[in-house]
Short mmCIF file of C-alpha atoms in Angstrom, two decimals:
data_model
loop_
_atom_site.label_atom_id
_atom_site.label_comp_id
_atom_site.label_asym_id
_atom_site.label_seq_id
_atom_site.Cartn_x
_atom_site.Cartn_y
_atom_site.Cartn_z
CA MET A 74 -91.95 70.94 -7.11
CA SER A 75 -91.86 74.73 -7.35
CA VAL A 76 -92.26 76.19 -10.81
CA ALA A 77 -90.27 79.30 -9.89
CA GLU A 78 -87.36 77.61 -8.10
CA LYS A 79 -85.50 74.85 -9.89
CA THR A 80 -82.03 73.68 -8.92
CA GLY A 81 -79.86 72.40 -11.74
CA LEU A 82 -77.05 69.88 -11.31
CA ILE A 83 -74.12 70.09 -13.76
CA LEU A 84 -72.00 66.93 -14.03
CA THR A 85 -69.01 67.67 -16.22
CA GLY A 86 -66.84 65.36 -18.31
CA GLY A 87 -63.39 63.99 -17.65
CA GLY A 88 -63.28 60.25 -18.25
CA ALA A 89 -62.21 58.38 -15.13
CA ARG A 90 -61.98 61.70 -13.28
CA ALA A 91 -65.80 61.64 -13.00
CA ALA A 92 -65.39 59.23 -10.06
CA TYR A 93 -64.87 62.39 -7.99
CA GLN A 94 -68.50 63.35 -8.66
CA VAL A 95 -69.69 60.15 -6.99
CA GLY A 96 -67.98 61.07 -3.74
CA VAL A 97 -69.63 64.49 -3.81
CA LEU A 98 -73.06 62.98 -4.49
CA LYS A 99 -72.53 60.41 -1.75
CA ALA A 100 -71.98 63.14 0.83
CA ILE A 101 -74.97 65.16 -0.43
CA ALA A 102 -77.16 62.05 -0.15
CA GLU A 103 -76.15 61.75 3.50
CA PHE A 104 -77.09 65.39 4.13
CA LEU A 105 -80.67 64.64 3.05
CA PRO A 106 -83.30 62.56 4.86
CA ARG A 107 -82.79 58.84 4.17
CA ARG A 108 -85.63 58.30 1.70
CA SER A 109 -85.38 61.65 -0.05
CA ALA A 110 -86.26 61.88 -3.72
CA ASN A 111 -83.98 63.53 -6.25
CA PRO A 112 -83.25 67.10 -5.04
CA PHE A 113 -82.22 68.31 -8.52
CA PRO A 114 -85.20 68.92 -10.86
CA ILE A 115 -82.77 69.59 -13.73
CA ILE A 116 -79.77 67.34 -14.35
CA CYS A 117 -77.22 67.99 -17.10
CA GLY A 118 -74.45 65.51 -17.87
CA THR A 119 -71.54 65.53 -20.29
CA SER A 120 -69.11 62.75 -21.22
CA ALA A 121 -68.56 60.45 -18.22
CA GLY A 122 -70.79 62.81 -16.25
CA ALA A 123 -73.63 61.77 -18.56
CA PHE A 124 -73.55 58.25 -17.09
CA ASN A 125 -73.83 59.68 -13.58
CA ALA A 126 -76.63 62.02 -14.70
CA VAL A 127 -78.76 59.29 -16.28
CA THR A 128 -78.30 57.04 -13.25
CA LEU A 129 -79.67 59.77 -10.99
CA ALA A 130 -82.58 60.38 -13.39
CA VAL A 131 -83.48 56.69 -13.52
CA ASN A 132 -83.40 56.50 -9.71
CA ALA A 133 -85.08 59.86 -9.07
CA GLN A 134 -87.56 58.35 -6.62
CA GLN A 135 -84.75 57.46 -4.20
CA PHE A 136 -81.72 59.70 -4.55
CA ARG A 137 -79.62 57.70 -2.10
CA LYS A 138 -80.32 54.47 -4.03
CA GLY A 139 -79.06 56.02 -7.26
CA VAL A 140 -75.92 57.32 -5.58
CA LYS A 141 -75.31 53.94 -3.93
CA TYR A 142 -75.50 52.29 -7.36
CA LEU A 143 -72.99 54.78 -8.76
CA ASP A 144 -70.70 54.22 -5.79
CA ASN A 145 -70.78 50.47 -6.36
CA VAL A 146 -70.06 50.79 -10.09
CA TRP A 147 -67.19 53.26 -9.80
CA ARG A 148 -65.61 51.55 -6.78
CA ASN A 149 -65.35 48.34 -8.76
CA PHE A 150 -64.43 49.75 -12.15
CA GLN A 151 -61.81 47.97 -14.19
CA VAL A 152 -60.35 49.06 -17.49
CA GLN A 153 -61.93 46.11 -19.31
CA HIS A 154 -65.38 47.41 -18.31
CA VAL A 155 -64.80 50.47 -20.52
CA TYR A 156 -62.45 49.46 -23.34
CA ARG A 157 -60.71 46.34 -24.57
CA CYS A 158 -57.30 45.77 -23.02
CA ASP A 159 -56.66 42.16 -24.06
CA PHE A 160 -53.64 41.64 -26.32
CA ILE A 161 -55.62 40.72 -29.44
CA GLY A 162 -58.11 43.54 -28.95
CA VAL A 163 -55.44 46.22 -28.41
CA VAL A 164 -53.16 45.07 -31.23
CA SER A 165 -55.90 44.59 -33.82
CA ASN A 166 -57.60 47.90 -33.01
CA SER A 167 -54.31 49.82 -32.99
CA ALA A 168 -53.30 48.23 -36.29
CA ARG A 169 -56.59 49.29 -37.86
CA TRP A 170 -56.12 52.78 -36.44
CA PHE A 171 -52.66 53.22 -37.95
CA ALA A 172 -53.81 51.64 -41.21
CA GLY A 173 -56.71 54.08 -41.22
CA LEU A 174 -54.30 56.99 -40.91
CA ILE A 175 -52.36 55.76 -43.95
CA LEU A 176 -55.46 55.08 -46.00
CA SER A 177 -56.92 58.46 -45.06
CA SER A 178 -53.84 60.14 -46.48
CA MET A 179 -54.55 58.22 -49.70
CA GLY A 180 -58.12 59.50 -49.84
CA SER A 181 -59.92 56.47 -48.38
CA ASN A 182 -62.28 56.72 -45.40
CA LYS A 183 -63.18 53.06 -45.07
CA LEU A 184 -60.73 52.05 -42.36
CA SER A 185 -60.28 55.45 -40.74
CA GLN A 186 -63.53 54.95 -38.84
CA VAL A 187 -61.74 53.35 -35.90
CA SER A 188 -60.22 54.69 -32.72
CA LEU A 189 -57.14 54.17 -30.61
CA LEU A 190 -59.17 52.12 -28.11
CA ASP A 191 -62.19 49.86 -28.60
CA ASN A 192 -64.96 50.88 -26.18
CA THR A 193 -67.34 48.05 -27.08
CA PRO A 194 -67.42 46.94 -23.40
CA LEU A 195 -68.74 50.37 -22.41
CA ALA A 196 -71.50 50.17 -25.01
CA GLU A 197 -72.51 46.76 -23.71
CA MET A 198 -72.48 47.96 -20.10
CA LEU A 199 -74.68 50.98 -20.88
CA ASP A 200 -77.24 48.83 -22.67
CA ARG A 201 -77.30 46.39 -19.78
CA ALA A 202 -77.09 48.71 -16.77
CA LEU A 203 -79.33 51.68 -17.54
CA PRO A 204 -83.09 51.22 -18.08
CA CYS A 205 -83.54 54.56 -19.85
CA ASP A 206 -87.31 54.03 -20.11
CA LYS A 207 -87.49 54.98 -16.43
CA ILE A 208 -86.39 58.54 -17.24
CA GLN A 209 -89.86 59.37 -18.52
CA GLU A 210 -91.39 57.66 -15.50
CA SER A 211 -89.40 60.01 -13.26
CA ILE A 212 -90.60 63.00 -15.27
CA ASP A 213 -94.23 61.88 -15.25
CA ALA A 214 -94.07 61.37 -11.47
CA GLY A 215 -92.82 64.95 -10.99
CA LEU A 216 -89.50 63.71 -9.58
CA LEU A 217 -87.50 65.14 -12.49
CA TYR A 218 -88.19 68.15 -14.67
CA ALA A 219 -85.51 67.72 -17.33
CA LEU A 220 -82.42 65.69 -18.22
CA SER A 221 -79.84 66.90 -20.72
CA ILE A 222 -76.97 65.00 -22.33
CA THR A 223 -74.47 66.98 -24.43
CA ALA A 224 -72.63 65.69 -27.50
CA SER A 225 -70.62 67.43 -30.21
CA GLY A 226 -71.58 67.08 -33.87
CA TYR A 227 -68.60 66.46 -36.13
CA GLY A 228 -70.54 67.47 -39.23
CA SER A 229 -72.31 70.62 -38.07
CA GLY A 230 -69.77 71.67 -35.46
CA HIS A 231 -72.63 72.27 -33.04
CA SER A 232 -72.69 71.45 -29.35
CA VAL A 233 -76.02 69.62 -29.14
CA ASN A 234 -77.95 69.27 -25.89
CA PHE A 235 -80.22 66.26 -26.23
CA TYR A 236 -82.89 66.73 -23.59
CA GLN A 237 -85.93 64.92 -22.24
CA SER A 238 -88.28 67.02 -20.16
CA ALA A 239 -91.74 67.79 -18.90
CA GLU A 240 -94.05 69.70 -21.22
CA GLY A 241 -93.31 73.34 -21.85
CA VAL A 242 -89.59 73.30 -22.62
CA GLN A 243 -88.92 74.65 -26.10
CA PRO A 244 -85.90 73.69 -28.23
CA TRP A 245 -83.30 76.45 -28.52
CA LYS A 246 -80.58 77.51 -30.91
CA ARG A 247 -77.66 79.79 -30.20
CA ALA A 248 -74.27 80.33 -31.80
CA ARG A 249 -72.78 76.84 -32.33
CA ARG A 250 -75.09 75.25 -29.74
CA MET A 251 -78.63 74.00 -29.67
CA GLY A 252 -81.15 72.04 -27.64
CA VAL A 253 -82.96 69.09 -29.22
CA ALA A 254 -85.89 67.34 -27.54
CA THR A 255 -85.56 63.56 -27.72
CA LYS A 256 -85.87 60.34 -25.77
CA ILE A 257 -82.53 59.79 -24.04
CA GLU A 258 -81.06 56.38 -24.79
CA ALA A 259 -77.75 54.58 -24.31
CA HIS A 260 -76.29 55.75 -27.64
CA HIS A 261 -76.59 59.38 -26.48
CA LEU A 262 -74.34 58.54 -23.52
CA LEU A 263 -71.92 56.66 -25.75
CA ALA A 264 -71.69 59.65 -28.10
CA SER A 265 -71.29 62.11 -25.23
CA SER A 266 -68.32 60.13 -23.85
CA ALA A 267 -66.56 59.45 -27.18
CA ILE A 268 -63.23 61.15 -26.38
CA PRO A 269 -61.72 62.35 -29.70
CA PHE A 270 -59.17 59.98 -31.28
CA VAL A 271 -59.52 57.63 -28.28
CA PHE A 272 -63.08 56.31 -28.80
CA ARG A 273 -65.21 55.99 -31.93
CA ALA A 274 -67.75 58.62 -32.90
CA VAL A 275 -71.41 57.60 -32.70
CA HIS A 276 -73.98 58.15 -35.45
CA ILE A 277 -77.22 59.78 -34.26
CA ASN A 278 -79.89 60.97 -36.67
CA ARG A 279 -78.03 62.81 -39.42
CA GLU A 280 -74.41 63.00 -38.26
CA TYR A 281 -71.62 61.55 -36.16
CA PHE A 282 -71.15 62.80 -32.62
CA GLY A 283 -68.18 62.86 -30.27
CA ASP A 284 -67.47 63.84 -26.69
CA GLY A 285 -69.85 66.53 -25.46
CA SER A 286 -67.08 68.57 -23.87
CA MET A 287 -65.75 69.51 -27.30
CA ARG A 288 -66.94 72.95 -28.41
CA GLN A 289 -69.09 73.21 -25.29
CA VAL A 290 -68.42 76.91 -24.80
CA ALA A 291 -71.20 77.34 -22.22
CA PRO A 292 -71.52 74.22 -20.01
CA ILE A 293 -74.00 75.90 -17.65
CA SER A 294 -76.24 77.09 -20.50
CA PRO A 295 -78.33 73.87 -20.92
CA ALA A 296 -79.50 74.02 -17.30
CA LEU A 297 -80.56 77.64 -17.72
CA HIS A 298 -82.42 76.93 -20.96
CA LEU A 299 -84.24 74.12 -19.15
CA GLY A 300 -85.39 76.51 -16.44
CA ALA A 301 -82.81 76.29 -13.65
CA THR A 302 -82.75 79.28 -11.31
CA ARG A 303 -79.60 78.11 -9.53
CA VAL A 304 -76.96 75.53 -10.39
CA LEU A 305 -74.66 73.21 -8.50
CA VAL A 306 -71.59 72.39 -10.58
CA ILE A 307 -69.35 69.42 -9.81
CA GLY A 308 -66.07 69.87 -11.66
CA THR A 309 -63.06 67.59 -12.03
CA ALA A 310 -60.30 70.22 -12.03
CA GLN A 311 -58.55 71.42 -8.92
CA ALA A 312 -59.74 74.86 -7.84
CA GLU A 313 -57.44 77.52 -9.33
CA GLU A 314 -56.63 79.09 -5.97
CA LEU A 315 -55.34 75.70 -4.75
CA GLN A 316 -53.08 75.06 -7.74
CA PRO A 317 -49.30 75.43 -7.23
CA ASN A 318 -47.39 78.32 -8.73
CA ARG A 319 -46.04 77.93 -12.25
CA SER A 320 -42.64 76.25 -12.40
CA GLN A 321 -39.99 76.42 -15.08
CA ILE A 322 -40.10 73.44 -17.48
CA ASP A 323 -37.34 73.37 -20.08
CA ASP A 324 -37.99 69.89 -21.51
CA TYR A 325 -39.86 69.73 -24.81
CA PRO A 326 -43.41 68.42 -24.13
CA SER A 327 -44.04 64.75 -24.92
CA LEU A 328 -46.99 63.66 -27.04
CA ALA A 329 -48.72 62.59 -23.83
CA ARG A 330 -48.26 66.02 -22.24
CA ILE A 331 -49.60 67.69 -25.38
CA ALA A 332 -52.56 65.26 -25.48
CA GLY A 333 -53.26 65.84 -21.79
CA HIS A 334 -53.10 69.58 -22.34
CA ALA A 335 -55.57 69.25 -25.24
CA LEU A 336 -57.96 67.18 -23.13
CA ASP A 337 -57.77 69.75 -20.34
CA SER A 338 -58.77 72.45 -22.80
CA ILE A 339 -61.72 70.29 -23.89
CA PHE A 340 -62.93 69.13 -20.48
CA LEU A 341 -61.96 71.87 -18.05
CA ASP A 342 -61.30 75.32 -19.51
CA SER A 343 -64.76 76.15 -20.88
CA LEU A 344 -66.39 75.51 -17.50
CA GLU A 345 -64.08 77.93 -15.71
CA VAL A 346 -64.70 80.60 -18.36
CA ASP A 347 -68.48 80.06 -18.25
CA ILE A 348 -68.58 80.38 -14.45
CA GLU A 349 -66.54 83.57 -14.65
CA ARG A 350 -68.90 84.92 -17.33
CA LEU A 351 -71.97 84.09 -15.24
CA GLN A 352 -70.51 85.80 -12.18
CA ARG A 353 -69.90 88.96 -14.21
CA ILE A 354 -73.50 88.88 -15.47
CA ASN A 355 -74.76 88.44 -11.90
CA ASN A 356 -72.72 91.48 -10.84
CA THR A 357 -74.21 93.50 -13.68
CA VAL A 358 -77.77 92.40 -12.85
CA SER A 359 -77.27 93.41 -9.22
CA LEU A 360 -76.65 97.00 -10.39
CA VAL A 361 -80.04 97.16 -12.15
CA PRO A 362 -82.87 98.69 -10.05
CA PRO A 363 -85.30 96.03 -8.70
CA GLU A 364 -88.31 97.43 -10.57
CA VAL A 365 -86.40 97.32 -13.86
CA ARG A 366 -85.23 93.79 -13.15
CA GLN A 367 -88.79 92.67 -12.52
CA ARG A 368 -90.07 94.35 -15.67
CA MET A 369 -87.31 92.83 -17.83
CA LYS A 370 -87.49 89.46 -16.02
CA LEU A 371 -83.84 89.65 -15.02
CA HIS A 372 -82.57 87.66 -12.06
CA LYS A 373 -79.28 86.49 -10.67
CA ILE A 374 -78.32 82.83 -11.10
CA GLU A 375 -76.89 81.43 -7.89
CA VAL A 376 -73.93 79.12 -8.60
CA LEU A 377 -72.11 76.76 -6.27
CA VAL A 378 -69.01 75.01 -7.62
CA LEU A 379 -67.50 71.92 -5.97
CA SER A 380 -63.98 71.05 -7.14
CA PRO A 381 -61.18 68.70 -6.02
CA SER A 382 -58.91 70.01 -3.30
CA GLU A 383 -56.03 67.95 -4.68
CA SER A 384 -54.54 67.55 -8.15
CA ILE A 385 -56.16 64.58 -9.87
CA GLU A 386 -53.18 64.47 -12.23
CA LYS A 387 -50.82 63.80 -9.32
CA ILE A 388 -53.16 61.15 -7.91
CA ALA A 389 -53.25 59.44 -11.32
CA GLY A 390 -49.46 59.33 -11.32
CA ARG A 391 -49.57 57.13 -8.23
CA TYR A 392 -51.87 54.58 -9.87
CA ALA A 393 -50.71 54.64 -13.51
CA ALA A 394 -48.92 51.31 -13.04
CA ASN A 395 -52.32 49.68 -12.39
CA LEU A 396 -53.19 49.94 -16.08
CA PRO A 397 -53.03 46.59 -17.95
CA TRP A 398 -49.62 45.98 -19.49
CA THR A 399 -51.06 46.20 -22.99
CA ILE A 400 -52.35 49.73 -22.37
CA ARG A 401 -49.12 50.74 -20.62
CA PHE A 402 -47.17 49.51 -23.64
CA LEU A 403 -49.47 51.43 -26.00
CA LEU A 404 -49.20 54.64 -23.98
CA ARG A 405 -45.49 54.39 -23.22
CA GLY A 406 -44.65 55.35 -26.78
CA LEU A 407 -46.55 58.59 -26.24
CA GLY A 408 -44.67 59.32 -23.01
CA ALA A 409 -47.83 58.84 -20.97
CA MET A 410 -46.20 56.53 -18.44
CA ARG A 411 -43.78 59.24 -17.36
CA ARG A 412 -44.76 61.66 -14.64
CA SER A 413 -45.34 64.41 -17.21
CA GLY A 414 -47.91 62.21 -18.96
CA ALA A 415 -50.07 61.49 -15.92
CA ASN A 416 -52.66 64.00 -17.07
CA LEU A 417 -53.55 61.90 -20.11
CA VAL A 418 -53.58 58.77 -17.97
CA SER A 419 -56.06 60.35 -15.52
CA TYR A 420 -58.75 60.35 -18.23
CA LEU A 421 -58.24 56.65 -19.09
CA LEU A 422 -57.47 55.19 -15.66
CA PHE A 423 -60.70 53.29 -14.98
CA ASP A 424 -59.05 51.44 -12.11
CA LYS A 425 -60.87 50.69 -8.87
CA GLU A 426 -58.05 51.93 -6.62
CA PHE A 427 -57.79 55.23 -8.49
CA CYS A 428 -61.57 55.65 -8.60
CA ARG A 429 -61.95 54.84 -4.90
CA THR A 430 -59.35 57.48 -4.05
CA LEU A 431 -61.26 60.08 -6.09
CA ILE A 432 -64.59 59.06 -4.52
CA ASP A 433 -63.12 59.42 -1.04
CA LEU A 434 -61.61 62.80 -1.99
CA GLY A 435 -64.97 64.04 -3.29
CA TYR A 436 -66.71 62.81 -0.16
CA GLN A 437 -64.28 64.52 2.22
CA ASP A 438 -64.23 67.76 0.20
CA THR A 439 -68.03 67.90 0.34
CA LEU A 440 -68.24 67.21 4.08
CA LYS A 441 -66.11 70.32 4.62
CA GLN A 442 -68.74 72.42 2.80
CA LYS A 443 -71.80 70.84 4.41
CA LYS A 444 -73.37 74.03 5.75
CA GLU A 445 -72.90 75.90 2.48
CA ILE A 446 -74.39 73.04 0.44
CA MET A 447 -77.36 72.52 2.75
CA ALA A 448 -78.12 76.24 2.63
CA PHE A 449 -77.87 76.16 -1.16
CA LEU A 450 -80.31 73.25 -1.36
CA ASN A 451 -82.56 74.74 1.33
CA VAL A 452 -82.14 71.65 3.50
CA PRO A 453 -82.56 72.29 7.26
CA GLU A 454 -80.02 70.93 9.73
CA MET A 455 -80.90 67.70 11.55
CA ASP A 456 -81.97 69.55 14.72
CA GLN A 457 -84.29 71.76 12.69
CA ARG A 458 -85.75 68.73 10.90
CA LYS A 459 -86.55 67.13 14.26
CA LYS A 460 -88.33 70.29 15.42
CA ILE A 461 -90.31 70.41 12.17
CA ALA A 462 -91.27 66.72 12.54
CA LYS A 463 -92.45 67.22 16.15
CA SER A 464 -94.55 70.24 15.23
#
């Protein structure tokens, strides 16, 4: 593994939307030789992307094997694998949630420590499915340089990048964000994916943490701190140039539309702004004379962004009825089961048909950019690989 050249992989958050990432990874795995090891020395995951990131880190010896495992999990996802949807579970948890709101207004915090949904099944799945001890094995074998999982501290207000890496990486601290060396475990993933109000916060060390996309003003930053010289970003928002023109909407927004809008601002907006910022910095660096750049150790960061070619919100609208009736009943009061509420549903729709559609979309989108991706990863075409093998 080259010390100078390290490719970082950024797997963003987005709840069930992260199924799109699996399709992208599946196509990339097919671009590489069959038994290729992990091509991304630095992997950074946030929220649902953290699960995908750790899976790749654990299976760093065989990249295709890790992707195949992810494909199997996401293609067979059901809501009950992530949060309770049985009648007793939904009613009792919702009752505690509303009771907590009332008691909080009276100054009590005892029952407010609940969430709209009970994600105990997710916690159990993470403990069972991911042997996190293998992360260090991947690092020691030189198959992985660093893994970062981002969570947001409710007490400090900091975006914390929990990272596990090879020797030499120093912790960092910037405005409202920091890097903390640690051994990545299942509770880091649970904290990183704790969507505010929806899932419970997780206590780590000295404070409670929630979804890593909150207050993550610089999603690409962890990869750069860990030594990445170029980054591949897999987003879950439709590329801006492919989005339809703004239309006039006179109806007052439902609670579901407002919640979906808030989640978009948490999961999607900061990434777009960070990419735009990095591109401006690259343009500025390109204007600096080469000798000055070398003296000041300035270099451009190559970025490749892969995003859905279709609106995931619209796709979610087609599958919203697949949610268990208990969850549909719970969300109907918020207006989430109307077309305008599909955005909120897209984050909670851990349904195999929806996930399979997103996986297939990610796969097809990536096939269309094969040459660009292979050039980015410095992977020769099949004909070139045959020539290299013969020589």
